[in-house]
Tab-separated table of C-alpha atoms in Angstrom:
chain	number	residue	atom	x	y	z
A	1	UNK	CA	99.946	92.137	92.121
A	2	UNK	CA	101.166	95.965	92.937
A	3	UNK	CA	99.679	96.402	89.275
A	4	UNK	CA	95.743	96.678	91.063
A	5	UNK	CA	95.434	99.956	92.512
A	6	UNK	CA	92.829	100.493	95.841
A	7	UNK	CA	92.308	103.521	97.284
A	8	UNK	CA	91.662	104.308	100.230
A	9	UNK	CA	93.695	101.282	101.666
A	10	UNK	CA	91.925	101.801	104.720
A	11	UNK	CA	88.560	104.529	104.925
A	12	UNK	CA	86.340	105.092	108.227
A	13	UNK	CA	82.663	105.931	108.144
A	14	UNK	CA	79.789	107.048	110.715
A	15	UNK	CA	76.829	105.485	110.193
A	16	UNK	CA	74.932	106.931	107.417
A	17	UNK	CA	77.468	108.281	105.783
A	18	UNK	CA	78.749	107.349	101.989
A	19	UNK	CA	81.523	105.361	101.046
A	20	UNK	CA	83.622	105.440	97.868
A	21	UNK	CA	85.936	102.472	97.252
A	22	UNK	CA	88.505	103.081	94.031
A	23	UNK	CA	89.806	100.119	91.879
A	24	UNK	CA	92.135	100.736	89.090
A	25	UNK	CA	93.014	97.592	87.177
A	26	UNK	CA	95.963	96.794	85.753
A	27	UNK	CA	97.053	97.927	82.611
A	28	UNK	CA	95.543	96.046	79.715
A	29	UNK	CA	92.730	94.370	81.761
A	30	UNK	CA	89.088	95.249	81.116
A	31	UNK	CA	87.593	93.231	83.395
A	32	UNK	CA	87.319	93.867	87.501
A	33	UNK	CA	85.678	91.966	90.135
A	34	UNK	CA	84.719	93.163	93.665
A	35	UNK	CA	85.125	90.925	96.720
A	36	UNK	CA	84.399	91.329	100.223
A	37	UNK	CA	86.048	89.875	103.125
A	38	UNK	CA	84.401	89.902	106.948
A	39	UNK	CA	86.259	89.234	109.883
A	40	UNK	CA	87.321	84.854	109.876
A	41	UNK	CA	85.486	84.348	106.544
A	42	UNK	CA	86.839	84.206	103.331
A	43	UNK	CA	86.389	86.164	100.442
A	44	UNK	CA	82.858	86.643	98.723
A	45	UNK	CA	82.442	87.893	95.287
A	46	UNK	CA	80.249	90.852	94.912
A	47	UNK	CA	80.374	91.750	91.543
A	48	UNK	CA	81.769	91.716	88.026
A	49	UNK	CA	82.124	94.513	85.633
A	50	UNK	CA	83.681	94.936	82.399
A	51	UNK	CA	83.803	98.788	80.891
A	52	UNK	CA	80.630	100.521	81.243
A	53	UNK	CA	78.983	97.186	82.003
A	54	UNK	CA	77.753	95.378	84.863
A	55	UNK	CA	78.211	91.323	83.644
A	56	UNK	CA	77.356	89.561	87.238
A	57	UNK	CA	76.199	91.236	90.285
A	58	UNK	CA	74.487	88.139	91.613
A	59	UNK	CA	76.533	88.785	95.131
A	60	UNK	CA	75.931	92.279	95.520
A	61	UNK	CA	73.556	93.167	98.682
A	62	UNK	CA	70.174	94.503	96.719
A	63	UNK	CA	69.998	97.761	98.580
A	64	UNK	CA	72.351	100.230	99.186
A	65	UNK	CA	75.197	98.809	97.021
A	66	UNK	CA	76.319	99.959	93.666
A	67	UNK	CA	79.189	99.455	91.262
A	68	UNK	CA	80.445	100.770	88.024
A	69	UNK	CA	83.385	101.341	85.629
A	70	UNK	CA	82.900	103.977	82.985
A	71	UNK	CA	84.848	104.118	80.092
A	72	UNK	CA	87.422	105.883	81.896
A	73	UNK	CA	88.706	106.329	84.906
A	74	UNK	CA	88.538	103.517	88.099
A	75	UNK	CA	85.873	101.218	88.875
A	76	UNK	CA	83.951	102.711	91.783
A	77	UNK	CA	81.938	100.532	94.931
A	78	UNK	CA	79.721	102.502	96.327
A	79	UNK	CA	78.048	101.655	99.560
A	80	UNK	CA	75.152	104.416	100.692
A	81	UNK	CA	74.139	104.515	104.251
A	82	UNK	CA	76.563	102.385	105.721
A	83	UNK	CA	76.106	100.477	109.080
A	84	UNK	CA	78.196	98.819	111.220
A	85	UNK	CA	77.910	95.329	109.445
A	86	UNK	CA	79.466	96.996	106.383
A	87	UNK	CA	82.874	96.741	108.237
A	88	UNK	CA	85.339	94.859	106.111
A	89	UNK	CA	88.075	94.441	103.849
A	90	UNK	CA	86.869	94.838	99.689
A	91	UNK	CA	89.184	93.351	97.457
A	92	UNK	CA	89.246	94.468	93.838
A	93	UNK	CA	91.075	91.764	91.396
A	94	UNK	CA	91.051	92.452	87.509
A	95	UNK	CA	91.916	90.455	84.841
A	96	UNK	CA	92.880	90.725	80.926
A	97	UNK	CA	89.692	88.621	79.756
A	98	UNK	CA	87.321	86.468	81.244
A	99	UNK	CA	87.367	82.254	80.722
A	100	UNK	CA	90.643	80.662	81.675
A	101	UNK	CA	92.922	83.148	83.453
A	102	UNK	CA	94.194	84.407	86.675
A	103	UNK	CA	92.382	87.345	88.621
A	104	UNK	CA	95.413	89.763	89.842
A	105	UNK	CA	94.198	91.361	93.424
A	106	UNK	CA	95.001	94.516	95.141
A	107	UNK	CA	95.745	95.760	98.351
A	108	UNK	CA	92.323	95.963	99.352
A	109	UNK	CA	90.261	98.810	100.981
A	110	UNK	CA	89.620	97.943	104.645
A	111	UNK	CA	86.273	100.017	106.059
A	112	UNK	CA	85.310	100.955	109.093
A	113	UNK	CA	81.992	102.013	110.303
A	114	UNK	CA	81.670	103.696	113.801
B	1	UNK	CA	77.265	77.459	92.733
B	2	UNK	CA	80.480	75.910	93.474
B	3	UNK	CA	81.661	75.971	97.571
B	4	UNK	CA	84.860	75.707	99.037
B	5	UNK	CA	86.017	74.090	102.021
B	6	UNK	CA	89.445	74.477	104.011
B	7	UNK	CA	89.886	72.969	107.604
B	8	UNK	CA	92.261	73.771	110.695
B	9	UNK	CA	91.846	77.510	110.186
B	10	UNK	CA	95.043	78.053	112.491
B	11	UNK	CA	97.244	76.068	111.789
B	12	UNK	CA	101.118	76.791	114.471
B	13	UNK	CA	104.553	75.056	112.711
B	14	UNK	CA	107.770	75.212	113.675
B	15	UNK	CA	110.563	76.152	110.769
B	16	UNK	CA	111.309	72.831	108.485
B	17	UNK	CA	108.522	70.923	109.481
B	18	UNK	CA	106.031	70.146	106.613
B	19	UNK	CA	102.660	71.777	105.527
B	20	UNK	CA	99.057	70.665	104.329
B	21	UNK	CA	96.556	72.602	104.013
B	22	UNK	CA	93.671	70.730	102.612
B	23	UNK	CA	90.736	72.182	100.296
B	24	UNK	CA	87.714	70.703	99.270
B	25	UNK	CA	85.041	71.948	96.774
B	26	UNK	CA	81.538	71.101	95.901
B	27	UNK	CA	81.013	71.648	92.073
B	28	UNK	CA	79.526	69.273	89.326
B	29	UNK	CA	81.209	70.556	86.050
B	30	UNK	CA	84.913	71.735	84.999
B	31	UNK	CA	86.785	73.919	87.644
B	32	UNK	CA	89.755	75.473	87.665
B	33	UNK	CA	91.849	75.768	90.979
B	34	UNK	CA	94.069	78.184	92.593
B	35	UNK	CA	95.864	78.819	95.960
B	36	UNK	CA	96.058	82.287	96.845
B	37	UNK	CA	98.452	83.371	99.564
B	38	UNK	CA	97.964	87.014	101.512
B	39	UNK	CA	101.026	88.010	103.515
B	40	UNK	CA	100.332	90.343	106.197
B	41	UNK	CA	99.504	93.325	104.926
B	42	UNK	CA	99.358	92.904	101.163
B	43	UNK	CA	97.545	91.979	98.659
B	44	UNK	CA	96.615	88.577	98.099
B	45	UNK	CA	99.395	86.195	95.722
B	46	UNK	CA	98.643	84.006	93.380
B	47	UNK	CA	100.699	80.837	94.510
B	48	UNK	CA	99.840	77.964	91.636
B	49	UNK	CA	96.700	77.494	90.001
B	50	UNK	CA	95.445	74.193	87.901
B	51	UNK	CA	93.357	74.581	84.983
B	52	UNK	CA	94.546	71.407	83.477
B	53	UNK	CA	97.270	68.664	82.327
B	54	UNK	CA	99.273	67.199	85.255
B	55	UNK	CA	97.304	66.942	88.506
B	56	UNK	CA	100.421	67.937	90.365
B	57	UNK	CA	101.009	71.628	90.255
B	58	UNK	CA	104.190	72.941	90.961
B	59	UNK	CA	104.059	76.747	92.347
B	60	UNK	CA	106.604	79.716	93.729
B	61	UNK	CA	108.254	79.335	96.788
B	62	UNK	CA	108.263	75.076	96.919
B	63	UNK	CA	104.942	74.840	97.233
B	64	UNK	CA	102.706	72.564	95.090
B	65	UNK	CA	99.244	70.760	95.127
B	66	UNK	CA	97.325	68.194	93.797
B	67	UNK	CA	94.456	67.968	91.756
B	68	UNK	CA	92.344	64.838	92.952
B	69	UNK	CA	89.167	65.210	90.480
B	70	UNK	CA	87.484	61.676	92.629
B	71	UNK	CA	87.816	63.466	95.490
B	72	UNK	CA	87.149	66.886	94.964
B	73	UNK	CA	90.281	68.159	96.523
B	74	UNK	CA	93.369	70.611	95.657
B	75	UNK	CA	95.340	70.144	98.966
B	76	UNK	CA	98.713	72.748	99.270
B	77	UNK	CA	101.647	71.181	100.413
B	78	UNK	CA	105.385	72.482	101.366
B	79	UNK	CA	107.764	70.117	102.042
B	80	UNK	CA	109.893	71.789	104.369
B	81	UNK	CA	108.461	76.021	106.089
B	82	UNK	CA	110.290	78.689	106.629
B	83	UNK	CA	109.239	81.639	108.902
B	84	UNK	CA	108.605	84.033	106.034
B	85	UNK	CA	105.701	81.322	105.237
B	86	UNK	CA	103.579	82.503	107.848
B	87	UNK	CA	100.140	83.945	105.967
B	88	UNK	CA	96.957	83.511	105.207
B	89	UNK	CA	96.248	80.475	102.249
B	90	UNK	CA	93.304	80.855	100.335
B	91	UNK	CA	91.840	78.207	98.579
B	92	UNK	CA	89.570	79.443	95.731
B	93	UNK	CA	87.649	77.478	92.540
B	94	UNK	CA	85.899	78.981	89.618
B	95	UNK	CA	83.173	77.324	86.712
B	96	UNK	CA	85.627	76.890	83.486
B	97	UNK	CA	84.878	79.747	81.538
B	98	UNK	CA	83.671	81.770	84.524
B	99	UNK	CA	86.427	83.920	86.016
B	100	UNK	CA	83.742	84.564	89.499
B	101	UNK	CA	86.277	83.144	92.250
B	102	UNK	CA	84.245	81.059	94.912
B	103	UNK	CA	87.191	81.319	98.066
B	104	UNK	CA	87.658	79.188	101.177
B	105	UNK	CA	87.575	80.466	104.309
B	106	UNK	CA	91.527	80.227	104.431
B	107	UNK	CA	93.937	78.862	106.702
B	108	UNK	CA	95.911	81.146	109.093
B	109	UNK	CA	99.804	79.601	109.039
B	110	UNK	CA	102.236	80.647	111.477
B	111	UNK	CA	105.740	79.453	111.010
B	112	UNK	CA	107.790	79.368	114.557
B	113	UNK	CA	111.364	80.588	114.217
């Protein structure tokens, strides 16, 4: 749904360097989930966040990797040092509470490390 | 932790014909189901989703699926493609109560004109 905003929709990184993915979630929802997508495999959750909480980061690589969403503003993934086999699409869904509803996806933030 | 299984990752029609695309998951409890569709370029769709009621889940665009809780299957089905089908299906499960999304691997469809 257009609703999820990701920015960049597509970012390029040297080795080493930082990157800063951007998920706004739609209005109303509280609740955002990071997935990540590698070339011919589906998507993996990473992690789930509601305001100024982490609630599930059971699929987030231990090192390296970090997510948050503060009270305002987007949620933020944050990969430090990146290497090649951080290439991929990250898909950031959010939805309006958690149990029994649909997760509403953006665009997506493809990265490329060279 | 529930798994997700879709076969024939490319999958080559020609316009009218009919489509399956088959999932299978691997879960003990309560799921719910979905079928996600990702035309190229954009974001991914929600296409139907089951959480309960009638097994047979009628979505946008024709397509529907059925629930089969004995064999662990939500299998997509379009009666009749068009060439603005051709996407990427994503099959995808989650733990009732438990909005983390365990996906397939998808299934590449390409509708021939």
């Amino acid at each position: 749904n257009a609703g999820v905003m990701q920015n960049p929709r597509h970012l390029v990184r040297r080795r080493g360097q930082e990157a800063r993915l951007r998920c706004s979630p739609m209005k109303g929802h509280s609740h955002v989930y990071w997935y990540r997508q590698l070339p011919e495999e589906g998507l993996k959750f990473m992690v789930y966040l509601q305001k100024e909480n982490i609630i599930d980061e059971s699929g987030m690589p231990k090192e390296r990797f970090s997510a948050e969403f503060p009270k305002e503003g987007p949620s933020i993934l944050r990969i430090q040092q990146v290497v090649r086999g951080d290439s991929a699409a990250y898909f950031c869904a959010s939805s309006p509470a958690t149990g029994d509803t649909e997760a509403f996806f953006g665009q997506g933030t493809r990265l490329t490390v060279v | 932790a529930q798994s997700v299984s879709q076969h024939n990752h490319h999958v080559i029609l020609s316009e009218a014909a009919s489509l399956e695309l088959g999932c299978n998951y691997s879960y003990g409890g309560t799921v719910n189901l979905f079928w996600y569709v990702q035309y190229p370029g954009q974001h991914l769709q929600l296409l139907l989703k089951y959480f309960s009621g009638d097994p047979l889940v009628k979505g946008i665009k024709g397509f529907e699926a059925e629930f089969i809780k004995s064999k662990f299957s939500f299998n997509l089905r379009k009666p009749s493609v068009q060439w603005s089908d051709t996407a990427e299906y994503f099959c995808a499960v989650n733990a009732r109560g438990n909005n983390r999304l365990a996906f397939g691997k998808g299934n590449q469809v390409v509708v021939i004109p």
